[in-house]
Coordinates of N, CA and C in Angstrom, one line a residue:
X123 N -41.0 -20.5 53.8 CA -40.8 -20.3 52.1 C -40.5 -18.5 52.1
X124 N -39.7 -18.3 50.7 CA -39.9 -16.8 51.0 C -41.3 -16.3 50.0
X125 N -41.5 -15.9 50.1 CA -42.3 -15.1 49.1 C -42.4 -14.7 47.5
X126 N -42.6 -14.3 46.2 CA -42.1 -14.1 44.8 C -42.5 -13.2 45.4
X127 N -42.5 -11.8 46.2 CA -42.8 -10.3 46.1 C -40.9 -10.2 46.8
X128 N -41.3 -10.2 47.7 CA -39.6 -10.7 48.3 C -38.3 -10.7 47.7
X129 N -38.3 -12.5 46.6 CA -37.4 -12.4 45.8 C -37.2 -11.8 45.3
X130 N -38.4 -11.1 44.3 CA -38.5 -10.0 43.7 C -37.2 -9.2 44.1
X131 N -37.9 -8.7 44.4 CA -36.7 -7.3 45.7 C -36.0 -7.8 45.9
X132 N -35.1 -8.8 46.5 CA -33.7 -9.5 46.9 C -32.4 -9.5 45.3
X133 N -33.3 -9.7 44.4 CA -32.9 -10.1 43.2 C -32.6 -8.4 42.1
X134 N -33.7 -7.4 42.7 CA -33.4 -6.0 42.6 C -32.3 -5.4 42.4
X135 N -32.5 -5.4 44.4 CA -30.8 -5.3 45.0 C -29.9 -5.4 44.9
X136 N -29.7 -6.9 44.7 CA -28.8 -7.9 43.6 C -28.5 -7.1 42.0
X137 N -29.5 -6.7 41.7 CA -28.9 -6.7 40.2 C -27.8 -5.0 40.5
X138 N -29.0 -4.0 41.3 CA -28.8 -2.5 40.9 C -26.9 -2.8 42.0
X139 N -26.5 -3.3 42.8 CA -25.7 -3.7 43.2 C -24.3 -4.7 42.2
X140 N -24.9 -5.2 41.2 CA -24.6 -5.7 40.7 C -23.7 -4.9 39.2
X141 N -25.0 -4.1 38.9 CA -24.1 -2.6 38.3 C -23.0 -1.8 38.9
X142 N -23.5 -1.1 40.7 CA -22.4 -0.6 41.1 C -21.3 -1.0 41.4
X143 N -21.0 -2.9 41.0 CA -19.7 -3.7 41.7 C -19.0 -3.7 39.6
X144 N -19.1 -3.8 39.2 CA -19.6 -3.5 38.0 C -18.1 -2.0 37.8
X145 N -18.5 -0.8 37.5 CA -17.9 0.7 37.6 C -16.8 0.6 38.3
X146 N -17.2 -0.1 39.8 CA -16.1 0.1 41.0 C -14.7 -0.8 40.7
X147 N -15.2 -1.9 39.8 CA -14.4 -2.8 39.4 C -12.7 -1.8 38.3
X148 N -13.7 -1.9 37.5 CA -13.5 -0.9 36.0 C -12.7 1.0 36.7
X149 N -13.1 1.4 37.9 CA -12.3 1.7 38.3 C -11.0 1.7 38.1
X150 N -11.4 0.4 39.1 CA -10.0 -0.3 40.2 C -8.5 -0.4 39.2
X151 N -9.7 -1.0 38.1 CA -8.4 -1.6 36.4 C -7.9 -0.1 36.3
X152 N -8.4 1.4 36.0 CA -7.8 2.0 35.8 C -7.3 3.1 36.8
X153 N -7.3 2.5 37.9 CA -5.7 3.0 38.8 C -4.6 2.6 39.1
X154 N -5.1 0.6 38.9 CA -4.6 0.3 38.4 C -3.0 0.5 37.1
X155 N -3.5 0.4 36.3 CA -3.2 0.4 34.9 C -2.4 2.2 35.3
X156 N -2.8 3.0 36.1 CA -2.7 4.6 36.0 C -1.4 4.2 37.2
X157 N -1.6 3.0 38.3 CA 0.0 3.0 38.7 C 0.2 3.1 40.4
X158 N -1.4 4.5 40.0 CA -1.6 4.2 41.7 C -2.5 3.2 42.6
X159 N -2.9 3.3 43.4 CA -3.5 2.6 44.7 C -5.2 3.2 44.9
X160 N -5.0 4.5 45.1 CA -6.4 5.1 45.7 C -6.2 6.3 45.2
X161 N -7.2 6.2 45.1 CA -7.5 8.3 44.6 C -9.0 9.1 45.4
X162 N -9.1 7.9 46.3 CA -10.8 8.2 47.1 C -10.3 7.5 48.2
X163 N -10.9 7.7 50.1 CA -10.2 6.6 50.6 C -11.6 5.6 50.6
X164 N -10.7 5.1 51.4 CA -11.5 2.7 51.1 C -12.0 3.1 52.7
X165 N -12.6 2.6 52.6 CA -13.4 2.0 53.6 C -13.9 1.0 54.0
X166 N -14.3 0.5 52.8 CA -14.1 -1.3 52.7 C -13.0 -1.9 52.2
X167 N -12.1 -3.1 51.5 CA -12.0 -3.9 50.8 C -12.0 -4.9 50.7
X168 N -13.1 -4.9 49.5 CA -13.8 -6.0 48.8 C -13.6 -6.4 47.5
X169 N -12.7 -5.8 47.3 CA -12.8 -6.3 45.9 C -12.9 -7.5 44.9
X170 N -11.6 -8.6 46.1 CA -11.9 -10.0 45.4 C -13.5 -10.3 45.8
X171 N -14.4 -10.3 47.0 CA -16.2 -10.5 47.0 C -16.9 -10.0 45.5
X172 N -15.9 -8.4 45.3 CA -17.1 -7.8 44.1 C -16.6 -8.5 42.8
X173 N -15.9 -9.2 41.9 CA -15.3 -9.5 41.3 C -16.0 -10.7 41.3
X174 N -15.5 -11.3 42.7 CA -16.1 -12.8 41.8 C -17.9 -12.8 42.3
X175 N -18.7 -11.4 43.2 CA -20.0 -11.3 42.9 C -20.8 -11.3 40.9
X176 N -19.7 -10.2 40.5 CA -19.5 -9.8 39.2 C -19.8 -11.6 38.2
X177 N -18.7 -11.9 38.1 CA -17.4 -13.0 37.2 C -19.7 -13.8 37.8
X178 N -20.1 -14.2 39.3 CA -21.2 -15.3 39.0 C -22.7 -14.2 38.5
X179 N -22.4 -12.9 38.7 CA -24.0 -12.9 38.0 C -24.1 -13.2 36.8
X180 N -22.5 -12.4 35.7 CA -22.3 -12.7 34.7 C -23.0 -13.3 34.7
X181 N -23.2 -15.0 34.2 CA -22.2 -16.5 34.1 C -23.7 -16.7 34.5
X182 N -24.5 -16.0 35.6 CA -26.2 -16.9 35.7 C -26.9 -16.5 35.2
X183 N -26.8 -14.8 33.9 CA -27.8 -13.9 33.2 C -27.4 -14.6 31.7
X184 N -25.6 -15.3 31.9 CA -25.4 -16.0 30.2 C -25.6 -17.4 30.2
X185 N -26.2 -17.5 31.0 CA -26.3 -19.2 30.6 C -26.9 -19.8 31.5
X186 N -27.8 -19.0 31.8 CA -28.7 -20.0 33.2 C -30.2 -19.2 32.3
X187 N -30.3 -18.7 32.0 CA -31.5 -17.6 31.3 C -32.0 -18.1 29.7
X188 N -33.0 -17.6 29.3 CA -33.1 -18.0 28.8 C -33.1 -16.3 27.8
X189 N -32.8 -16.0 25.9 CA -32.9 -15.0 25.8 C -34.2 -13.9 26.1
X190 N -35.1 -14.3 26.3 CA -35.9 -13.5 26.2 C -36.5 -12.9 28.1
X191 N -36.2 -14.5 28.7 CA -35.3 -14.0 30.8 C -34.4 -13.0 30.8
X192 N -33.2 -13.6 30.3 CA -31.9 -12.4 30.1 C -32.7 -10.7 29.7
X193 N -33.1 -10.3 28.2 CA -33.7 -9.6 27.6 C -34.2 -8.5 29.3
X194 N -36.0 -9.2 29.4 CA -36.5 -8.7 30.6 C -35.7 -8.9 31.8
X195 N -34.7 -9.5 31.9 CA -34.0 -8.6 33.2 C -33.6 -7.7 32.6
X196 N -32.3 -7.9 32.0 CA -31.8 -6.7 32.3 C -32.3 -5.4 31.4
X197 N -33.5 -4.7 30.8 CA -34.0 -3.9 30.6 C -34.4 -3.8 32.3
X198 N -35.1 -4.5 32.6 CA -35.5 -3.9 34.0 C -34.8 -3.7 34.7
X199 N -33.8 -4.4 35.8 CA -33.1 -4.0 36.6 C -31.6 -2.6 35.9
X200 N -31.0 -3.7 34.9 CA -29.6 -3.3 34.9 C -29.3 -1.5 33.7
X201 N -30.6 -1.4 33.4 CA -30.7 0.1 32.2 C -30.6 1.0 33.2
X202 N -29.5 1.6 32.3 CA -29.6 3.1 32.7 C -30.7 3.6 33.2
X203 N -31.7 3.6 32.5 CA -33.6 4.3 33.1 C -34.1 3.2 33.3
X204 N -35.1 2.8 34.4 CA -35.3 1.2 34.4 C -36.3 1.9 33.5
X205 N -36.9 0.8 33.4 CA -38.4 0.8 32.0 C -39.5 0.7 33.4
X206 N -40.1 1.1 32.8 CA -41.9 0.1 33.4 C -42.0 -1.3 32.8
X207 N -42.8 -2.4 33.6 CA -43.3 -3.4 32.2 C -43.9 -3.6 32.0
X208 N -44.9 -2.7 31.5 CA -46.0 -2.2 30.1 C -44.7 -2.1 29.2
X209 N -43.9 -0.7 29.6 CA -42.9 -0.5 28.3 C -42.1 -2.0 27.6
X210 N -41.6 -2.7 28.2 CA -40.7 -3.7 28.0 C -42.0 -4.8 27.4
X211 N -43.6 -5.5 28.2 CA -43.7 -6.4 27.0 C -44.7 -6.4 26.3
X212 N -44.7 -4.4 26.3 CA -45.6 -4.3 24.5 C -44.2 -4.2 23.3
X213 N -42.4 -3.9 24.4 CA -42.2 -3.6 23.4 C -41.7 -4.8 22.6
X214 N -41.9 -5.8 23.0 CA -41.2 -7.7 23.7 C -42.6 -8.3 22.2
X215 N -43.6 -7.5 22.1 CA -44.5 -8.2 22.3 C -45.1 -9.9 22.5
X216 N -45.3 -8.0 24.0 CA -45.9 -10.0 24.7 C -46.7 -9.5 25.8
X217 N -47.7 -10.5 25.9 CA -49.2 -10.7 26.9 C -48.7 -10.1 27.9
X218 N -49.5 -9.2 29.2 CA -48.9 -9.4 30.3 C -48.7 -10.4 30.9
X219 N -49.5 -10.8 30.3 CA -49.5 -12.3 31.0 C -47.9 -13.2 31.1
X220 N -48.0 -13.2 29.4 CA -46.7 -14.0 28.9 C -45.5 -13.4 30.1
X221 N -45.5 -12.1 29.9 CA -44.1 -11.1 30.6 C -44.2 -11.3 32.4
X222 N -45.9 -11.4 33.1 CA -45.1 -12.0 34.2 C -44.8 -13.6 34.6
X223 N -45.2 -14.3 33.6 CA -44.5 -15.8 34.0 C -43.4 -15.5 33.3
X224 N -42.6 -15.3 32.6 CA -41.1 -14.9 32.7 C -40.1 -14.6 33.2
X225 N -40.9 -13.5 33.8 CA -39.8 -11.7 34.6 C -40.2 -13.5 36.2
X226 N -41.0 -13.6 36.6 CA -41.3 -14.4 37.5 C -39.9 -15.6 37.3
X227 N -40.0 -16.5 37.0 CA -38.9 -17.8 35.7 C -37.6 -17.0 35.9
X228 N -37.4 -16.3 35.4 CA -36.1 -15.7 35.4 C -36.1 -14.9 36.8
X229 N -36.1 -14.4 37.1 CA -35.9 -14.2 38.4 C -35.7 -15.7 39.6
X230 N -36.4 -16.4 40.2 CA -35.9 -17.4 40.2 C -35.4 -18.1 40.4
X231 N -35.0 -18.5 38.8 CA -33.7 -19.0 37.9 C -32.2 -18.4 38.3
X232 N -32.7 -17.1 38.2 CA -31.3 -16.3 38.6 C -31.0 -16.4 40.1
X233 N -32.5 -16.5 41.1 CA -32.3 -17.4 42.4 C -31.7 -18.1 42.5
X234 N -31.8 -18.9 42.0 CA -30.6 -21.3 41.4 C -30.1 -21.1 41.4
X235 N -29.4 -19.9 40.7 CA -28.2 -20.4 39.7 C -27.3 -19.5 40.5
X236 N -27.4 -18.4 41.5 CA -26.9 -18.0 42.7 C -26.0 -18.4 43.7
X237 N -26.8 -19.6 43.8 CA -27.9 -19.8 45.5 C -27.9 -19.5 46.0
X238 N -29.5 -18.2 45.6 CA -30.2 -17.9 46.3 C -31.0 -18.4 47.7
X239 N -32.1 -19.2 46.5 CA -32.8 -20.8 46.8 C -32.5 -21.4 46.5

């Protein structure tokens, strides 16, 4: 069985990649719109996998999580500046225990929705 810490590490990593993939997909769209193939060397061609991952994470965030769960994960892992747990639970008006319970549940729900566990 996977530990909570390991699951959190995996989800954190996948959400950081998700942000990067979204930028890569938008850059690819700009290239296509400009009628170009590439402007940088391409070492690995996995555009289809990036797009599929993004679609599945988008769906999981919007459909598998409650608003509080989604907001916590977005603020913790998807913001331009990584917020601290303390600042998030204070802003949301949650107790420390409530926050960590919701965060743990959000990570588990996202992992289930993505087929990680």
